CSV table of C-alpha atoms in Angstrom, one decimal:
chain,number,residue,atom,x,y,z
A,1,MET,CA,79.6,-3.5,18.6
A,2,ALA,CA,79.5,0.2,19.5
A,3,THR,CA,82.1,0.9,16.9
A,4,VAL,CA,80.1,-0.9,14.3
A,5,ARG,CA,77.0,1.1,15.1
A,6,ALA,CA,79.0,4.3,14.9
A,7,ALA,CA,80.4,3.4,11.5
A,8,LEU,CA,76.9,2.5,10.2
A,9,ALA,CA,75.5,5.8,11.5
A,10,LEU,CA,78.3,7.7,9.7
A,11,LEU,CA,77.5,5.8,6.5
A,12,LEU,CA,73.8,6.6,6.8
A,13,VAL,CA,74.5,10.3,7.5
A,14,ALA,CA,76.9,10.4,4.5
A,15,GLY,CA,74.3,8.8,2.3
A,16,VAL,CA,71.6,11.2,3.4
A,17,ALA,CA,73.9,14.2,2.9
A,18,ALA,CA,74.8,13.1,-0.6
A,19,ALA,CA,71.2,12.5,-1.6
A,20,SER,CA,70.0,15.8,-0.1
A,21,GLN,CA,72.7,17.7,-2.2
A,22,SER,CA,71.3,16.5,-5.5
A,23,CYS,CA,67.8,17.2,-6.8
A,24,SER,CA,68.5,17.5,-10.5
A,25,TYR,CA,68.3,15.0,-13.3
A,26,THR,CA,69.2,14.9,-17.0
A,27,SER,CA,67.1,12.4,-19.0
A,28,SER,CA,68.4,10.1,-21.7
A,29,THR,CA,66.7,12.4,-24.2
A,30,GLY,CA,68.8,15.4,-23.1
A,31,TYR,CA,66.2,17.2,-20.9
A,32,PHE,CA,67.4,18.8,-17.7
A,33,TYR,CA,65.2,19.0,-14.6
A,34,ASP,CA,65.9,20.8,-11.3
A,35,LEU,CA,63.4,19.7,-8.6
A,36,SER,CA,65.1,21.6,-5.8
A,37,GLY,CA,62.2,24.0,-5.7
A,38,MET,CA,60.1,21.1,-4.4
A,39,THR,CA,62.3,20.6,-1.3
A,40,HIS,CA,61.4,22.4,1.9
A,41,GLY,CA,63.5,22.9,5.0
A,42,SER,CA,63.0,21.6,8.5
A,43,GLY,CA,59.5,22.3,9.9
A,44,ALA,CA,57.9,23.5,6.7
A,45,GLU,CA,54.7,22.0,5.3
A,46,ASP,CA,54.9,18.7,3.3
A,47,MET,CA,52.9,17.9,0.2
A,48,ILE,CA,49.9,15.9,1.5
A,49,ILE,CA,47.3,13.6,0.0
A,50,ASN,CA,44.6,11.6,1.8
A,51,ASP,CA,43.8,8.2,0.4
A,52,ALA,CA,41.7,5.3,1.7
A,53,GLY,CA,42.2,6.0,5.3
A,54,SER,CA,45.9,7.0,5.1
A,55,THR,CA,47.5,10.4,4.8
A,56,PHE,CA,50.8,10.6,2.9
A,57,PHE,CA,53.4,13.3,3.4
A,58,VAL,CA,56.1,14.0,0.8
A,59,ASN,CA,59.2,16.2,0.7
A,60,VAL,CA,61.0,15.7,-2.6
A,61,CYS,CA,64.8,15.4,-2.0
A,62,GLY,CA,64.3,16.2,1.6
A,63,VAL,CA,62.9,14.9,4.9
A,64,THR,CA,59.3,15.2,5.8
A,65,THR,CA,58.1,17.3,8.7
A,66,ALA,CA,55.5,14.5,9.5
A,67,ALA,CA,56.7,12.5,12.5
A,68,CYS,CA,57.6,9.2,10.9
A,69,SER,CA,58.6,6.7,13.6
A,70,PRO,CA,61.8,5.2,12.1
A,71,THR,CA,65.1,6.9,12.9
A,72,THR,CA,66.0,6.9,9.2
A,73,PRO,CA,65.0,10.2,7.6
A,74,MET,CA,62.1,9.7,5.3
A,75,SER,CA,61.1,11.6,2.1
A,76,VAL,CA,57.6,9.9,2.1
A,77,CYS,CA,55.7,9.3,5.4
A,78,GLN,CA,52.4,7.5,5.8
A,79,LYS,CA,50.0,8.1,8.6
A,80,GLY,CA,47.6,5.2,9.2
A,81,TYR,CA,44.7,5.0,11.6
A,82,ASN,CA,46.9,5.4,14.7
A,83,ALA,CA,50.5,5.3,13.7
A,84,TYR,CA,53.1,6.8,11.3
A,85,TYR,CA,55.1,4.6,8.9
A,86,GLY,CA,58.1,5.4,6.7
A,87,ALA,CA,57.2,5.0,3.0
A,88,GLY,CA,60.5,5.9,1.5
A,89,ALA,CA,63.9,6.8,2.9
A,90,LEU,CA,65.8,9.9,1.5
A,91,PHE,CA,69.1,8.0,1.1
A,92,THR,CA,67.5,5.6,-1.3
A,93,GLN,CA,66.4,8.3,-3.8
A,94,GLN,CA,66.7,7.3,-7.4
A,95,PHE,CA,65.7,9.4,-10.5
A,96,SER,CA,64.5,8.1,-13.9
A,97,GLY,CA,62.8,9.5,-16.9
A,98,GLY,CA,59.0,9.9,-17.0
A,99,GLU,CA,56.6,8.4,-19.5
A,100,ASP,CA,57.1,9.4,-23.2
A,101,GLY,CA,60.3,11.1,-22.3
A,102,GLN,CA,58.6,13.9,-20.3
A,103,GLY,CA,58.7,14.6,-16.6
A,104,VAL,CA,60.7,12.8,-13.9
A,105,ASN,CA,60.2,9.7,-11.7
A,106,VAL,CA,61.6,9.7,-8.2
A,107,TRP,CA,61.7,6.4,-6.3
A,108,TYR,CA,62.2,6.0,-2.5
A,109,GLY,CA,62.6,2.6,-0.8
A,110,ASP,CA,63.6,1.1,2.6
A,111,GLY,CA,60.5,2.3,4.4
A,112,THR,CA,58.8,0.6,7.4
A,113,LEU,CA,58.0,-3.1,7.3
A,114,CYS,CA,54.5,-4.1,6.2
A,115,GLY,CA,52.5,-7.0,7.5
A,116,ASP,CA,53.7,-9.3,4.7
A,117,GLY,CA,57.3,-8.7,5.5
A,118,ASP,CA,58.0,-6.3,2.6
A,119,VAL,CA,59.2,-2.8,3.2
A,120,ARG,CA,57.2,0.2,2.1
A,121,ASN,CA,58.4,2.1,-1.0
A,122,THR,CA,57.1,4.9,-3.1
A,123,LEU,CA,57.4,6.0,-6.8
A,124,LEU,CA,56.6,9.7,-7.5
A,125,LYS,CA,55.6,10.2,-11.1
A,126,ILE,CA,56.1,14.0,-11.4
A,127,SER,CA,54.8,15.7,-14.5
A,128,CYS,CA,55.2,19.3,-15.8
A,129,ASP,CA,52.4,21.8,-15.0
A,130,PRO,CA,53.6,25.4,-15.0
A,131,SER,CA,50.2,26.5,-13.6
A,132,VAL,CA,50.6,24.8,-10.3
A,133,SER,CA,51.7,27.1,-7.4
A,134,GLY,CA,54.0,26.1,-4.6
A,135,ALA,CA,56.0,22.9,-4.7
A,136,GLY,CA,53.4,20.8,-6.4
A,137,VAL,CA,50.2,18.8,-5.9
A,138,ILE,CA,49.6,15.1,-5.5
A,139,ASP,CA,46.7,14.0,-7.7
A,140,SER,CA,46.4,10.3,-6.8
A,141,THR,CA,47.9,7.4,-5.0
A,142,GLN,CA,47.9,3.8,-6.2
A,143,GLU,CA,48.7,1.0,-3.8
A,144,VAL,CA,49.8,-2.5,-4.7
A,145,GLY,CA,50.8,-4.3,-1.5
A,146,CYS,CA,53.1,-1.8,0.2
A,147,ASN,CA,54.3,-0.3,-3.1
A,148,TYR,CA,52.8,3.2,-3.6
A,149,THR,CA,52.7,5.1,-6.8
A,150,MET,CA,51.8,8.8,-6.7
A,151,LYS,CA,51.0,11.1,-9.6
A,152,VAL,CA,52.3,14.6,-8.9
A,153,ARG,CA,52.2,17.8,-10.9
A,154,SER,CA,54.7,20.6,-10.4
A,155,LYS,CA,56.2,23.6,-12.3
A,156,TYR,CA,59.6,22.3,-11.3
A,157,ALA,CA,59.1,19.2,-13.4
A,158,CYS,CA,59.1,21.2,-16.6
A,159,PRO,CA,62.3,20.6,-18.6
A,160,GLN,CA,64.9,23.3,-18.7
A,161,VAL,CA,67.4,24.2,-21.4
A,162,ASN,CA,70.5,22.4,-20.3
A,163,ASN,CA,72.9,24.5,-22.4
A,164,CYS,CA,71.8,26.7,-25.3
A,165,ALA,CA,74.6,29.2,-25.2
A,166,TYR,CA,77.8,29.3,-27.2
A,167,THR,CA,80.9,31.4,-27.4
A,168,THR,CA,83.3,31.3,-30.4
A,169,PRO,CA,86.7,29.8,-29.7
A,170,ASP,CA,88.4,33.2,-29.9
A,171,GLY,CA,86.0,34.5,-27.3
A,172,LYS,CA,84.8,37.4,-29.5
A,173,TYR,CA,81.2,36.4,-30.1
A,174,SER,CA,78.6,34.9,-27.7
A,175,TYR,CA,75.2,33.5,-28.6
A,176,ASP,CA,72.2,32.6,-26.4
A,177,LEU,CA,69.6,30.6,-28.4
A,178,SER,CA,67.5,29.6,-25.4
A,179,ASN,CA,64.6,31.7,-26.7
A,180,MET,CA,64.4,29.3,-29.7
A,181,THR,CA,63.5,26.4,-27.4
A,182,HIS,CA,60.0,25.4,-26.6
A,183,HIS,CA,58.9,23.0,-23.8
A,184,ALA,CA,56.7,20.0,-24.1
A,185,GLY,CA,53.7,20.5,-26.5
A,186,GLY,CA,55.0,23.7,-28.0
A,187,VAL,CA,55.1,24.5,-31.7
A,188,ASP,CA,58.2,23.3,-33.7
A,189,ILE,CA,59.9,25.3,-36.4
A,190,SER,CA,59.0,23.4,-39.6
A,191,ALA,CA,59.6,23.4,-43.3
A,192,THR,CA,59.2,21.0,-46.3
A,193,ASP,CA,62.1,20.1,-48.6
A,194,GLU,CA,61.9,19.8,-52.4
A,195,ASN,CA,61.1,16.1,-52.1
A,196,GLY,CA,58.1,16.6,-49.9
A,197,ASN,CA,59.7,15.5,-46.6
A,198,LYS,CA,58.7,17.8,-43.7
A,199,PHE,CA,61.3,18.6,-41.0
A,200,TYR,CA,60.5,19.8,-37.5
A,201,VAL,CA,63.1,21.5,-35.3
A,202,ASN,CA,63.3,22.5,-31.6
A,203,VAL,CA,66.7,24.1,-31.0
A,204,CYS,CA,68.1,22.8,-27.7
A,205,GLY,CA,65.0,20.8,-27.0
A,206,ASN,CA,62.9,17.9,-28.3
A,207,THR,CA,60.3,18.3,-31.0
A,208,THR,CA,56.6,18.0,-30.5
A,209,ALA,CA,56.5,16.0,-33.7
A,210,ALA,CA,56.0,12.3,-33.1
A,211,CYS,CA,59.5,11.0,-33.4
A,212,ASN,CA,60.2,8.0,-31.1
A,213,PRO,CA,62.6,8.3,-29.3
A,214,ALA,CA,62.5,12.1,-28.9
A,215,MET,CA,64.6,14.2,-31.3
A,216,SER,CA,65.7,17.8,-31.7
A,217,VAL,CA,65.2,17.3,-35.5
A,218,CYS,CA,62.4,15.1,-36.7
A,219,GLN,CA,61.6,14.2,-40.3
A,220,LYS,CA,58.2,13.2,-41.6
A,221,ALA,CA,58.6,11.4,-44.9
A,222,LEU,CA,56.2,11.0,-47.8
A,223,ASN,CA,55.1,7.6,-46.4
A,224,SER,CA,53.9,9.5,-43.3
A,225,LEU,CA,56.4,7.8,-41.1
A,226,TYR,CA,58.6,9.8,-38.7
A,227,TYR,CA,62.3,9.5,-38.6
A,228,GLY,CA,64.7,11.0,-36.1
A,229,ALA,CA,67.3,13.3,-37.7
A,230,GLY,CA,69.3,14.2,-34.5
A,231,THR,CA,69.1,13.7,-30.8
A,232,LEU,CA,69.4,16.5,-28.2
A,233,ALA,CA,72.0,14.5,-26.3
A,234,THR,CA,74.4,14.9,-29.2
A,235,GLN,CA,74.0,18.6,-29.6
A,236,THR,CA,77.3,20.3,-30.7
A,237,PHE,CA,77.9,24.0,-31.5
A,238,SER,CA,80.4,25.4,-34.0
A,239,PRO,CA,81.0,28.8,-35.6
A,240,LEU,CA,79.9,29.7,-39.1
A,241,GLU,CA,82.5,30.7,-41.7
A,242,ASN,CA,81.8,34.3,-40.5
A,243,PRO,CA,81.7,33.8,-36.7
A,244,ALA,CA,79.9,37.2,-36.3
A,245,ALA,CA,77.0,36.1,-38.6
A,246,GLY,CA,75.5,33.3,-36.5
A,247,VAL,CA,76.1,29.8,-35.3
A,248,ALA,CA,75.9,26.1,-36.4
A,249,ILE,CA,74.4,23.3,-34.3
A,250,THR,CA,74.8,19.7,-35.2
A,251,TYR,CA,72.6,16.8,-34.0
A,252,THR,CA,73.5,13.2,-34.7
A,253,ASP,CA,72.4,9.6,-33.7
A,254,GLY,CA,69.1,9.8,-35.5
A,255,THR,CA,67.1,6.9,-37.0
A,256,ALA,CA,69.0,4.4,-39.1
A,257,CYS,CA,69.3,5.2,-42.8
A,258,GLY,CA,70.3,2.1,-44.7
A,259,THR,CA,72.5,-0.5,-43.0
A,260,SER,CA,75.4,1.6,-41.6
A,261,THR,CA,74.3,5.3,-41.4
A,262,LYS,CA,72.2,7.2,-39.0
A,263,ARG,CA,70.4,10.4,-39.9
A,264,GLN,CA,72.0,13.7,-38.7
A,265,SER,CA,71.3,17.4,-39.1
A,266,THR,CA,73.2,20.6,-39.0
A,267,LEU,CA,71.3,23.8,-38.4
A,268,ARG,CA,73.1,26.9,-39.8
A,269,ILE,CA,71.4,29.7,-38.0
A,270,THR,CA,72.2,33.3,-39.1
A,271,CYS,CA,71.4,36.5,-37.4
A,272,ALA,CA,68.2,38.2,-38.7
A,273,PRO,CA,66.9,40.8,-36.2
A,274,TYR,CA,63.9,41.6,-38.3
A,275,ILE,CA,62.5,38.0,-38.2
A,276,SER,CA,59.6,37.8,-35.8
A,277,GLY,CA,59.0,34.7,-33.7
A,278,VAL,CA,61.5,32.0,-33.0
A,279,GLY,CA,62.9,31.7,-36.5
A,280,VAL,CA,62.4,30.3,-40.0
A,281,ILE,CA,63.9,27.5,-42.1
A,282,ASP,CA,64.9,28.8,-45.6
A,283,SER,CA,66.2,25.7,-47.2
A,284,ILE,CA,67.0,22.0,-46.6
A,285,VAL,CA,69.8,20.1,-48.4
A,286,GLU,CA,70.3,16.3,-48.0
A,287,SER,CA,73.4,14.4,-48.7
A,288,SER,CA,73.6,10.7,-47.7
A,289,CYS,CA,71.1,11.1,-44.8
A,290,ALA,CA,72.9,14.2,-43.5
A,291,TYR,CA,70.7,17.2,-43.6
A,292,THR,CA,71.7,20.9,-43.7
A,293,LEU,CA,69.0,23.3,-42.7
A,294,GLU,CA,69.6,27.0,-43.4
A,295,MET,CA,67.8,29.1,-40.8
A,296,ARG,CA,67.4,32.7,-39.7
A,297,SER,CA,66.5,34.0,-36.2
A,298,GLN,CA,66.6,37.2,-34.2
A,299,TYR,CA,68.2,35.1,-31.4
A,300,ALA,CA,71.2,34.1,-33.5
A,301,CYS,CA,72.7,37.6,-33.3
A,302,ALA,CA,75.9,37.8,-31.3
A,303,ASN,CA,75.8,39.5,-27.9
């Protein structure tokens, strides 16, 4: 029996160590999040919210300083009227995408038993707010039985550019287009083609334009409907005919076009150091639902 307990203890420690080593998440829409700035070390102050007679303590991707009674390290701890209860164990941590493809959800389970026999668990719905100082703030807590949902705001839940740099295969020219990317709610680069279709672009990010699911290139047709013309997750760089002149980026897996084709876009971005702002779209050419957008930007000049 002692051997079994030792083995279980080792498994638990291994699970905790693995979970504590990862506090980043890439969403299905291609956004990258690093929440490690929300984690504090031993003894530091937890995020706290008081709600309906209980106080909740949270340490995202870490163990709370609050003195939860279970021996299992907890990322969410609840203080009731006269006792502490685990409301989510670190080793159970699971990430998922936030609502509308923005922000991050973090779930913790295997907390202390409730009176009805269920275990406490907590879902943190963390949204981007660059104005929040520190790790973040908990705005509200909703309780259904012993299932807790907390709305949290943090600057660390703002999506980051996963990879917006490119070096040509011969290693001679490097490009960093990260300044062409805006975060949620920013202004897309846009232009209208000769047929009256409007295109919205967010290089290495998702457009603010209302494509669903989120896209790096979004098309608004004459019928006022939105069609995806390339997802962030499919982003591929390639050199132009003159590798020193700029870079091409292709996005595929857009909205279906006909019965067997999906929309896709290639951005051909050339160096234009005199262009102010993020960049401009000069022309749009369509061929069988494949769109080529000629663009210029100061950020497409080789380093």
